[in-house]
Amino acid sequence: MAEIRLEGVSKKYSPKDSTYAVEHLTYTIPDGDFVSLLGPSGCGKSTTLNMIAGLESVTDGSIIVDGSAVEDLEPHKRDLAFVFQDYALYPHLSVADNIAFGLKMRRMPKAEIRRRVKDAAERLELEGLLRRKPKALSGGQRQRVALARAIARRPGVLLFDEPLSNLDALLRDRTRAELKMLHADIGSTSVYVTHDQEEAMSLSDRIAVMSKGRLEQYGTPSDIYLRPATEFVAGFVGKPRMNILDGDVVERGRVRLRGTRVVVDAGTNLGDRTHVRLGLRPAECSLSTVSEADADGTVVVAEPLGNATDILVRIGGDNFIVRAAGFSDLRPGDPVRIDAAGVAVHLFDAETGDRISE
């Protein structure tokens, strides 16, 4: 296992380019932790992973693994293994030979190779597939072979680049659970790239949320969800996404959701602000049917999900989502009032997008 520290790590693809692909990343991945790099496409998360792996050079800063700077080391000299999105299996080799390939390249004794292949295959339920070629495997089986190949090396660091994105929804959920159990079993420090916030929340000890090459927030899943540091994090993490709308300060510690009668207790020192951005989680709000004269908005669409219904309400020029338990009788065009009494309120500076501290 290994601790990883990023100290001011930046990446430019051209010295003449003023735009950073990754800009001044500084955080620590503790020994044995599972950390996800989360963000939309183009935010720099895969570039960050590739710099840790040595597949991309570092423009500025340092990557320190177990107390030693590694940014100038070749990838094969770093104690890590990589699991790719497209599996990267050798089609002409059997499952057993794919798992053993990296061990053979290190000239490991044959008896030790056999032992490690057997152990990795048992962990990932591949014992009956060792003689097959990759073309005879399902997508989930191929992904498990790629994982087995990585853990057979017993590296200090495991790197994952969106390894579940090619799987269907049911298989992705199952493999995600297997991956979490595997990490608990082997304990390697793991860095996992994903754009899927559910994957990041369910798998991770800590999450690094990125946007436009910068770190927006680094913390535990509960930190990220309960106290998003920026408006971007608030809107990106959570399903359905947080409602973030304009709010007007009507009196000390109280904010009105613009275009509605909804007034919430901010519980925050707002200083001399008269305008803020107000965030409310859909599952914490509720709706009631009222007359058009008393309504905050009208229902646009209701999406039944079985155990819940997501209801989209139009408020002036904005959309507001409420997640109601079970099935709902609300229909498009119904006038409704939003009840946000007693819910957790997230306030962000209207100019910077940063969280307003309590």
mmCIF file of C-alpha atoms in Angstrom:
data_model
loop_
_atom_site.group_PDB
_atom_site.id
_atom_site.type_symbol
_atom_site.label_atom_id
_atom_site.label_comp_id
_atom_site.label_asym_id
_atom_site.label_seq_id
_atom_site.Cartn_x
_atom_site.Cartn_y
_atom_site.Cartn_z
ATOM 1 C CA MET A 1 0.000 0.000 0.000
ATOM 2 C CA ALA A 2 1.048 3.610 -0.465
ATOM 3 C CA GLU A 3 0.165 7.203 0.375
ATOM 4 C CA ILE A 4 -0.076 9.535 -2.634
ATOM 5 C CA ARG A 5 0.420 13.301 -2.391
ATOM 6 C CA LEU A 6 -0.211 15.764 -5.184
ATOM 7 C CA GLU A 7 1.577 19.042 -4.546
ATOM 8 C CA GLY A 8 0.703 21.858 -6.969
ATOM 9 C CA VAL A 9 0.363 19.431 -9.880
ATOM 10 C CA SER A 10 -0.410 21.140 -13.184
ATOM 11 C CA LYS A 11 -0.542 20.056 -16.824
ATOM 12 C CA LYS A 12 -0.276 22.076 -20.032
ATOM 13 C CA TYR A 13 -0.158 20.292 -23.360
ATOM 14 C CA SER A 14 1.684 23.171 -25.028
ATOM 15 C CA PRO A 15 4.042 25.780 -23.528
ATOM 16 C CA LYS A 16 2.321 28.380 -25.707
ATOM 17 C CA ASP A 17 -1.126 27.451 -24.425
ATOM 18 C CA SER A 18 -2.419 29.647 -21.610
ATOM 19 C CA THR A 19 -5.052 27.052 -20.679
ATOM 20 C CA TYR A 20 -4.267 24.363 -18.128
ATOM 21 C CA ALA A 21 -5.695 20.871 -18.577
ATOM 22 C CA VAL A 22 -5.063 20.461 -14.840
ATOM 23 C CA GLU A 23 -4.227 23.372 -12.578
ATOM 24 C CA HIS A 24 -2.455 23.338 -9.191
ATOM 25 C CA LEU A 25 -3.904 20.199 -7.646
ATOM 26 C CA THR A 26 -2.902 19.710 -4.023
ATOM 27 C CA TYR A 27 -4.336 16.936 -1.842
ATOM 28 C CA THR A 28 -3.338 13.675 -0.127
ATOM 29 C CA ILE A 29 -4.698 10.185 -0.807
ATOM 30 C CA PRO A 30 -4.133 8.269 2.444
ATOM 31 C CA ASP A 31 -2.555 4.832 2.476
ATOM 32 C CA GLY A 32 -5.194 2.193 1.662
ATOM 33 C CA ASP A 33 -7.980 4.643 0.788
ATOM 34 C CA PHE A 34 -10.277 4.434 -2.217
ATOM 35 C CA VAL A 35 -10.444 7.890 -3.821
ATOM 36 C CA SER A 36 -12.574 8.850 -6.820
ATOM 37 C CA LEU A 37 -11.759 11.651 -9.254
ATOM 38 C CA LEU A 38 -15.241 12.872 -10.172
ATOM 39 C CA GLY A 39 -16.351 15.392 -12.756
ATOM 40 C CA PRO A 40 -17.789 15.949 -16.237
ATOM 41 C CA SER A 41 -15.959 15.136 -19.461
ATOM 42 C CA GLY A 42 -12.974 17.400 -20.028
ATOM 43 C CA CYS A 43 -12.491 18.351 -16.366
ATOM 44 C CA GLY A 44 -8.982 16.839 -16.154
ATOM 45 C CA LYS A 45 -9.674 13.714 -14.107
ATOM 46 C CA SER A 46 -8.209 11.222 -16.623
ATOM 47 C CA THR A 47 -5.232 13.520 -17.184
ATOM 48 C CA THR A 48 -4.635 13.513 -13.420
ATOM 49 C CA LEU A 49 -4.818 9.712 -13.303
ATOM 50 C CA ASN A 50 -2.416 9.441 -16.241
ATOM 51 C CA MET A 51 0.083 11.735 -14.508
ATOM 52 C CA ILE A 52 -0.029 9.523 -11.408
ATOM 53 C CA ALA A 53 0.542 6.504 -13.659
ATOM 54 C CA GLY A 54 3.375 8.154 -15.577
ATOM 55 C CA LEU A 55 1.500 8.063 -18.891
ATOM 56 C CA GLU A 56 1.429 11.874 -18.958
ATOM 57 C CA SER A 57 4.239 14.224 -17.954
ATOM 58 C CA VAL A 58 3.800 16.791 -15.188
ATOM 59 C CA THR A 59 4.226 20.427 -16.230
ATOM 60 C CA ASP A 60 4.534 21.778 -12.680
ATOM 61 C CA GLY A 61 4.378 20.351 -9.185
ATOM 62 C CA SER A 62 5.209 16.981 -7.721
ATOM 63 C CA ILE A 63 3.602 13.565 -7.230
ATOM 64 C CA ILE A 64 4.887 11.856 -4.094
ATOM 65 C CA VAL A 65 4.266 8.174 -3.396
ATOM 66 C CA ASP A 66 5.339 6.828 -0.011
ATOM 67 C CA GLY A 67 7.559 9.836 0.544
ATOM 68 C CA SER A 68 9.375 9.684 -2.832
ATOM 69 C CA ALA A 69 8.769 11.939 -5.823
ATOM 70 C CA VAL A 70 7.808 9.803 -8.830
ATOM 71 C CA GLU A 71 6.904 12.332 -11.531
ATOM 72 C CA ASP A 72 10.198 11.653 -13.376
ATOM 73 C CA LEU A 73 9.998 7.842 -13.086
ATOM 74 C CA GLU A 74 8.955 5.613 -15.979
ATOM 75 C CA PRO A 75 5.546 3.939 -15.483
ATOM 76 C CA HIS A 76 7.040 0.462 -15.005
ATOM 77 C CA LYS A 77 9.158 1.754 -12.114
ATOM 78 C CA ARG A 78 6.103 2.920 -10.161
ATOM 79 C CA ASP A 79 4.437 0.359 -7.916
ATOM 80 C CA LEU A 80 1.017 0.531 -9.543
ATOM 81 C CA ALA A 81 -1.404 -1.314 -11.817
ATOM 82 C CA PHE A 82 -3.902 0.180 -14.273
ATOM 83 C CA VAL A 83 -7.424 -1.041 -15.119
ATOM 84 C CA PHE A 84 -8.609 0.531 -18.374
ATOM 85 C CA GLN A 85 -12.089 1.349 -19.642
ATOM 86 C CA ASP A 86 -11.720 -0.956 -22.651
ATOM 87 C CA TYR A 87 -10.223 -3.868 -20.624
ATOM 88 C CA ALA A 88 -7.012 -3.962 -22.773
ATOM 89 C CA LEU A 89 -6.868 -7.777 -22.812
ATOM 90 C CA TYR A 90 -4.670 -9.716 -25.244
ATOM 91 C CA PRO A 91 -7.152 -11.483 -27.569
ATOM 92 C CA HIS A 92 -4.788 -14.331 -28.468
ATOM 93 C CA LEU A 93 -4.074 -15.248 -24.840
ATOM 94 C CA SER A 94 -6.223 -17.280 -22.477
ATOM 95 C CA VAL A 95 -7.696 -15.764 -19.327
ATOM 96 C CA ALA A 96 -4.939 -17.410 -17.273
ATOM 97 C CA ASP A 97 -2.212 -16.031 -19.537
ATOM 98 C CA ASN A 98 -3.765 -12.557 -19.509
ATOM 99 C CA ILE A 99 -3.730 -12.559 -15.711
ATOM 100 C CA ALA A 100 -0.160 -13.868 -15.666
ATOM 101 C CA PHE A 101 1.225 -11.554 -18.355
ATOM 102 C CA GLY A 102 2.568 -8.808 -16.083
ATOM 103 C CA LEU A 103 4.053 -11.352 -13.705
ATOM 104 C CA LYS A 104 5.923 -13.079 -16.542
ATOM 105 C CA MET A 105 7.310 -9.737 -17.710
ATOM 106 C CA ARG A 106 8.809 -9.352 -14.238
ATOM 107 C CA ARG A 107 10.384 -12.797 -14.540
ATOM 108 C CA MET A 108 8.605 -14.090 -11.474
ATOM 109 C CA PRO A 109 9.088 -17.808 -10.668
ATOM 110 C CA LYS A 110 6.548 -20.058 -12.388
ATOM 111 C CA ALA A 111 5.255 -21.514 -9.128
ATOM 112 C CA GLU A 112 4.577 -18.034 -7.749
ATOM 113 C CA ILE A 113 2.839 -17.015 -10.983
ATOM 114 C CA ARG A 114 0.544 -20.042 -10.802
ATOM 115 C CA ARG A 115 -0.242 -19.294 -7.169
ATOM 116 C CA ARG A 116 -1.078 -15.647 -7.837
ATOM 117 C CA VAL A 117 -3.186 -16.443 -10.919
ATOM 118 C CA LYS A 118 -5.148 -19.008 -8.907
ATOM 119 C CA ASP A 119 -5.647 -16.582 -6.028
ATOM 120 C CA ALA A 120 -6.794 -13.723 -8.300
ATOM 121 C CA ALA A 121 -9.132 -16.035 -10.226
ATOM 122 C CA GLU A 122 -10.732 -17.278 -7.005
ATOM 123 C CA ARG A 123 -11.246 -13.741 -5.688
ATOM 124 C CA LEU A 124 -13.071 -12.751 -8.878
ATOM 125 C CA GLU A 125 -14.859 -16.064 -9.581
ATOM 126 C CA LEU A 126 -12.937 -16.826 -12.763
ATOM 127 C CA GLU A 127 -11.756 -20.366 -11.943
ATOM 128 C CA GLY A 128 -13.925 -21.976 -14.616
ATOM 129 C CA LEU A 129 -12.884 -19.512 -17.323
ATOM 130 C CA LEU A 130 -9.082 -19.711 -17.167
ATOM 131 C CA ARG A 131 -8.731 -21.568 -20.495
ATOM 132 C CA ARG A 132 -11.065 -19.324 -22.459
ATOM 133 C CA LYS A 133 -10.022 -16.499 -24.768
ATOM 134 C CA PRO A 134 -11.438 -12.985 -24.210
ATOM 135 C CA LYS A 135 -13.778 -13.254 -27.227
ATOM 136 C CA ALA A 136 -15.633 -16.080 -25.446
ATOM 137 C CA LEU A 137 -16.356 -13.883 -22.395
ATOM 138 C CA SER A 138 -19.113 -11.437 -21.566
ATOM 139 C CA GLY A 139 -18.327 -7.784 -20.856
ATOM 140 C CA GLY A 140 -18.547 -8.346 -17.110
ATOM 141 C CA GLN A 141 -16.239 -11.354 -17.285
ATOM 142 C CA ARG A 142 -13.688 -9.397 -19.315
ATOM 143 C CA GLN A 143 -13.754 -6.624 -16.749
ATOM 144 C CA ARG A 144 -13.112 -9.136 -13.971
ATOM 145 C CA VAL A 145 -10.161 -10.537 -15.925
ATOM 146 C CA ALA A 146 -8.720 -7.018 -16.191
ATOM 147 C CA LEU A 147 -9.175 -6.603 -12.435
ATOM 148 C CA ALA A 148 -7.594 -9.998 -11.760
ATOM 149 C CA ARG A 149 -4.569 -9.080 -13.875
ATOM 150 C CA ALA A 150 -4.141 -5.889 -11.868
ATOM 151 C CA ILE A 151 -4.478 -7.404 -8.391
ATOM 152 C CA ALA A 152 -2.259 -10.411 -9.246
ATOM 153 C CA ARG A 153 0.675 -7.990 -9.228
ATOM 154 C CA ARG A 154 -0.238 -6.907 -5.675
ATOM 155 C CA PRO A 155 0.666 -3.291 -6.378
ATOM 156 C CA GLY A 156 0.773 -0.531 -3.811
ATOM 157 C CA VAL A 157 -1.559 1.549 -6.006
ATOM 158 C CA LEU A 158 -4.487 0.508 -8.218
ATOM 159 C CA LEU A 159 -5.653 2.975 -10.889
ATOM 160 C CA PHE A 160 -9.064 2.699 -12.553
ATOM 161 C CA ASP A 161 -10.098 4.709 -15.627
ATOM 162 C CA GLU A 162 -13.934 4.460 -15.823
ATOM 163 C CA PRO A 163 -13.766 0.642 -15.741
ATOM 164 C CA LEU A 164 -17.537 0.080 -15.536
ATOM 165 C CA SER A 165 -18.750 2.458 -18.236
ATOM 166 C CA ASN A 166 -18.995 -0.252 -20.918
ATOM 167 C CA LEU A 167 -21.274 -2.461 -18.812
ATOM 168 C CA ASP A 168 -25.077 -2.451 -18.785
ATOM 169 C CA ALA A 169 -26.856 -0.993 -15.755
ATOM 170 C CA LEU A 170 -27.509 -4.243 -13.851
ATOM 171 C CA LEU A 171 -24.007 -5.597 -14.436
ATOM 172 C CA ARG A 172 -22.495 -2.233 -13.517
ATOM 173 C CA ASP A 173 -24.273 -2.286 -10.151
ATOM 174 C CA ARG A 174 -23.135 -5.853 -9.458
ATOM 175 C CA THR A 175 -19.536 -5.192 -10.497
ATOM 176 C CA ARG A 176 -19.480 -2.029 -8.401
ATOM 177 C CA ALA A 177 -20.398 -4.049 -5.326
ATOM 178 C CA GLU A 178 -17.740 -6.640 -6.190
ATOM 179 C CA LEU A 179 -15.166 -3.894 -6.590
ATOM 180 C CA LYS A 180 -15.964 -2.459 -3.163
ATOM 181 C CA MET A 181 -15.625 -5.887 -1.536
ATOM 182 C CA LEU A 182 -12.382 -6.482 -3.430
ATOM 183 C CA HIS A 183 -10.891 -3.224 -2.175
ATOM 184 C CA ALA A 184 -11.849 -4.082 1.399
ATOM 185 C CA ASP A 185 -10.119 -7.437 0.932
ATOM 186 C CA ILE A 186 -6.837 -6.413 -0.720
ATOM 187 C CA GLY A 187 -6.483 -2.908 0.764
ATOM 188 C CA SER A 188 -4.442 -1.312 -2.034
ATOM 189 C CA THR A 189 -4.579 2.462 -2.347
ATOM 190 C CA SER A 190 -7.028 2.996 -5.212
ATOM 191 C CA VAL A 191 -7.665 5.969 -7.498
ATOM 192 C CA TYR A 192 -10.830 5.734 -9.580
ATOM 193 C CA VAL A 193 -11.903 8.026 -12.421
ATOM 194 C CA THR A 194 -15.622 8.392 -13.068
ATOM 195 C CA HIS A 195 -18.238 10.885 -14.253
ATOM 196 C CA ASP A 196 -20.925 8.916 -12.388
ATOM 197 C CA GLN A 197 -21.574 10.493 -8.982
ATOM 198 C CA GLU A 198 -23.400 7.378 -7.738
ATOM 199 C CA GLU A 199 -20.266 5.300 -8.384
ATOM 200 C CA ALA A 200 -18.103 7.847 -6.607
ATOM 201 C CA MET A 201 -20.430 8.138 -3.605
ATOM 202 C CA SER A 202 -20.895 4.385 -3.149
ATOM 203 C CA LEU A 203 -17.272 3.299 -3.631
ATOM 204 C CA SER A 204 -15.129 6.028 -2.156
ATOM 205 C CA ASP A 205 -13.514 6.902 1.135
ATOM 206 C CA ARG A 206 -12.877 10.355 -0.345
ATOM 207 C CA ILE A 207 -13.875 12.166 -3.527
ATOM 208 C CA ALA A 208 -12.010 14.826 -5.502
ATOM 209 C CA VAL A 209 -14.612 16.791 -7.472
ATOM 210 C CA MET A 210 -13.078 18.525 -10.492
ATOM 211 C CA SER A 211 -14.266 21.140 -12.992
ATOM 212 C CA LYS A 212 -12.319 22.760 -15.830
ATOM 213 C CA GLY A 213 -9.023 21.337 -14.572
ATOM 214 C CA ARG A 214 -9.432 22.613 -11.026
ATOM 215 C CA LEU A 215 -10.268 20.952 -7.740
ATOM 216 C CA GLU A 216 -13.683 22.104 -6.516
ATOM 217 C CA GLN A 217 -13.772 20.041 -3.310
ATOM 218 C CA TYR A 218 -11.951 17.126 -1.702
ATOM 219 C CA GLY A 219 -13.599 15.231 1.121
ATOM 220 C CA THR A 220 -15.625 12.249 2.276
ATOM 221 C CA PRO A 221 -18.888 11.401 0.479
ATOM 222 C CA SER A 222 -20.851 12.849 3.403
ATOM 223 C CA ASP A 223 -18.804 16.087 3.263
ATOM 224 C CA ILE A 224 -19.421 16.406 -0.467
ATOM 225 C CA TYR A 225 -23.150 15.729 -0.212
ATOM 226 C CA LEU A 226 -24.048 17.528 3.024
ATOM 227 C CA ARG A 227 -21.710 20.526 2.730
ATOM 228 C CA PRO A 228 -20.881 21.161 -0.949
ATOM 229 C CA ALA A 229 -18.099 23.750 -1.092
ATOM 230 C CA THR A 230 -19.279 25.383 -4.327
ATOM 231 C CA GLU A 231 -22.405 25.747 -6.412
ATOM 232 C CA PHE A 232 -20.836 23.436 -9.006
ATOM 233 C CA VAL A 233 -20.405 20.607 -6.482
ATOM 234 C CA ALA A 234 -23.948 21.123 -5.180
ATOM 235 C CA GLY A 235 -25.384 20.805 -8.671
ATOM 236 C CA PHE A 236 -23.176 17.913 -9.774
ATOM 237 C CA VAL A 237 -23.468 15.578 -6.785
ATOM 238 C CA GLY A 238 -26.906 14.237 -5.971
ATOM 239 C CA LYS A 239 -29.633 12.541 -7.984
ATOM 240 C CA PRO A 240 -31.828 14.233 -8.904
ATOM 241 C CA ARG A 241 -29.567 17.241 -8.838
ATOM 242 C CA MET A 242 -29.989 19.951 -6.246
ATOM 243 C CA ASN A 243 -32.318 22.832 -7.099
ATOM 244 C CA ILE A 244 -30.194 25.988 -7.216
ATOM 245 C CA LEU A 245 -32.109 29.203 -7.836
ATOM 246 C CA ASP A 246 -31.824 32.893 -7.139
ATOM 247 C CA GLY A 247 -32.813 34.044 -3.662
ATOM 248 C CA ASP A 248 -33.420 37.464 -2.146
ATOM 249 C CA VAL A 249 -32.531 38.263 1.475
ATOM 250 C CA VAL A 250 -35.811 39.534 2.944
ATOM 251 C CA GLU A 251 -34.582 40.001 6.504
ATOM 252 C CA ARG A 252 -31.673 38.910 8.688
ATOM 253 C CA GLY A 253 -31.163 35.152 8.225
ATOM 254 C CA ARG A 254 -34.205 34.688 5.960
ATOM 255 C CA VAL A 255 -34.189 34.212 2.181
ATOM 256 C CA ARG A 256 -37.061 34.146 -0.310
ATOM 257 C CA LEU A 257 -36.835 31.886 -3.348
ATOM 258 C CA ARG A 258 -37.293 34.380 -6.149
ATOM 259 C CA GLY A 259 -40.618 34.124 -7.963
ATOM 260 C CA THR A 260 -42.298 32.217 -5.102
ATOM 261 C CA ARG A 261 -43.728 32.699 -1.646
ATOM 262 C CA VAL A 262 -41.142 30.267 -0.285
ATOM 263 C CA VAL A 263 -39.125 31.816 2.552
ATOM 264 C CA VAL A 264 -36.454 29.729 4.294
ATOM 265 C CA ASP A 265 -34.402 30.210 7.433
ATOM 266 C CA ALA A 266 -30.826 30.461 6.243
ATOM 267 C CA GLY A 267 -29.229 30.002 9.649
ATOM 268 C CA THR A 268 -26.210 31.777 8.213
ATOM 269 C CA ASN A 269 -24.527 35.134 8.588
ATOM 270 C CA LEU A 270 -25.286 36.718 5.231
ATOM 271 C CA GLY A 271 -23.460 39.954 5.975
ATOM 272 C CA ASP A 272 -24.678 42.794 3.767
ATOM 273 C CA ARG A 273 -25.745 40.504 0.905
ATOM 274 C CA THR A 274 -29.123 41.178 -0.659
ATOM 275 C CA HIS A 275 -28.920 38.421 -3.263
ATOM 276 C CA VAL A 276 -27.697 34.819 -2.968
ATOM 277 C CA ARG A 277 -27.961 31.487 -4.767
ATOM 278 C CA LEU A 278 -30.186 29.106 -2.850
ATOM 279 C CA GLY A 279 -29.871 25.298 -2.971
ATOM 280 C CA LEU A 280 -32.558 22.798 -1.893
ATOM 281 C CA ARG A 281 -32.448 19.001 -2.302
ATOM 282 C CA PRO A 282 -35.467 17.623 -4.246
ATOM 283 C CA ALA A 283 -36.138 14.831 -1.739
ATOM 284 C CA GLU A 284 -36.366 17.303 1.157
ATOM 285 C CA CYS A 285 -39.105 19.486 -0.357
ATOM 286 C CA SER A 286 -42.787 18.696 -0.823
ATOM 287 C CA LEU A 287 -45.684 19.922 -2.964
ATOM 288 C CA SER A 288 -49.318 20.660 -2.255
ATOM 289 C CA THR A 289 -52.123 21.359 -4.716
ATOM 290 C CA VAL A 290 -53.529 24.886 -4.424
ATOM 291 C CA SER A 291 -55.525 27.384 -6.473
ATOM 292 C CA GLU A 292 -53.736 29.178 -9.293
ATOM 293 C CA ALA A 293 -53.800 32.388 -7.250
ATOM 294 C CA ASP A 294 -51.892 30.750 -4.406
ATOM 295 C CA ALA A 295 -49.512 28.659 -6.520
ATOM 296 C CA ASP A 296 -45.714 28.994 -6.713
ATOM 297 C CA GLY A 297 -45.667 27.213 -10.059
ATOM 298 C CA THR A 298 -47.242 24.550 -12.248
ATOM 299 C CA VAL A 299 -46.338 20.909 -12.799
ATOM 300 C CA VAL A 300 -44.545 20.314 -16.097
ATOM 301 C CA VAL A 301 -44.054 16.562 -15.898
ATOM 302 C CA ALA A 302 -44.179 13.757 -13.328
ATOM 303 C CA GLU A 303 -41.784 10.810 -13.733
ATOM 304 C CA PRO A 304 -42.820 7.735 -11.712
ATOM 305 C CA LEU A 305 -39.824 5.632 -10.625
ATOM 306 C CA GLY A 306 -41.636 3.025 -8.520
ATOM 307 C CA ASN A 307 -40.482 3.904 -5.038
ATOM 308 C CA ALA A 308 -40.605 7.640 -5.831
ATOM 309 C CA THR A 309 -41.846 10.177 -8.380
ATOM 310 C CA ASP A 310 -39.753 13.065 -9.686
ATOM 311 C CA ILE A 311 -41.991 16.075 -10.319
ATOM 312 C CA LEU A 312 -40.741 18.970 -12.425
ATOM 313 C CA VAL A 313 -42.360 22.299 -11.522
ATOM 314 C CA ARG A 314 -42.037 25.490 -13.542
ATOM 315 C CA ILE A 315 -41.437 28.579 -11.392
ATOM 316 C CA GLY A 316 -41.349 31.711 -13.502
ATOM 317 C CA GLY A 317 -38.465 31.022 -15.862
ATOM 318 C CA ASP A 318 -36.869 28.283 -13.741
ATOM 319 C CA ASN A 319 -37.387 24.551 -13.209
ATOM 320 C CA PHE A 320 -37.692 23.072 -9.716
ATOM 321 C CA ILE A 321 -37.618 19.314 -9.008
ATOM 322 C CA VAL A 322 -39.327 17.631 -6.077
ATOM 323 C CA ARG A 323 -38.929 13.915 -5.362
ATOM 324 C CA ALA A 324 -42.112 12.570 -3.776
ATOM 325 C CA ALA A 325 -42.374 9.166 -2.114
ATOM 326 C CA GLY A 326 -44.206 6.472 -4.077
ATOM 327 C CA PHE A 327 -46.588 7.372 -6.893
ATOM 328 C CA SER A 328 -48.075 10.840 -7.298
ATOM 329 C CA ASP A 329 -51.495 11.953 -8.568
ATOM 330 C CA LEU A 330 -50.118 15.267 -9.824
ATOM 331 C CA ARG A 331 -50.464 15.912 -13.554
ATOM 332 C CA PRO A 332 -48.996 18.469 -15.971
ATOM 333 C CA GLY A 333 -50.618 21.847 -15.528
ATOM 334 C CA ASP A 334 -51.558 21.346 -11.873
ATOM 335 C CA PRO A 335 -50.921 24.500 -9.791
ATOM 336 C CA VAL A 336 -48.782 23.693 -6.741
ATOM 337 C CA ARG A 337 -47.109 25.295 -3.767
ATOM 338 C CA ILE A 338 -43.608 24.330 -2.649
ATOM 339 C CA ASP A 339 -43.052 23.555 1.028
ATOM 340 C CA ALA A 340 -39.424 23.893 2.137
ATOM 341 C CA ALA A 341 -39.998 24.434 5.845
ATOM 342 C CA GLY A 342 -37.313 22.843 7.993
ATOM 343 C CA VAL A 343 -35.200 21.543 5.103
ATOM 344 C CA ALA A 344 -31.420 21.845 4.857
ATOM 345 C CA VAL A 345 -30.597 25.084 3.030
ATOM 346 C CA HIS A 346 -27.414 25.559 1.014
ATOM 347 C CA LEU A 347 -26.397 29.142 0.242
ATOM 348 C CA PHE A 348 -23.800 30.210 -2.296
ATOM 349 C CA ASP A 349 -22.308 33.578 -3.129
ATOM 350 C CA ALA A 350 -23.993 34.934 -6.245
ATOM 351 C CA GLU A 351 -20.682 36.184 -7.667
ATOM 352 C CA THR A 352 -18.126 33.492 -6.799
ATOM 353 C CA GLY A 353 -20.317 30.404 -6.427
ATOM 354 C CA ASP A 354 -18.553 29.569 -3.138
ATOM 355 C CA ARG A 355 -20.505 28.253 -0.172
ATOM 356 C CA ILE A 356 -21.502 30.895 2.364
ATOM 357 C CA SER A 357 -20.172 29.639 5.684
ATOM 358 C CA GLU A 358 -22.333 29.374 8.765
#
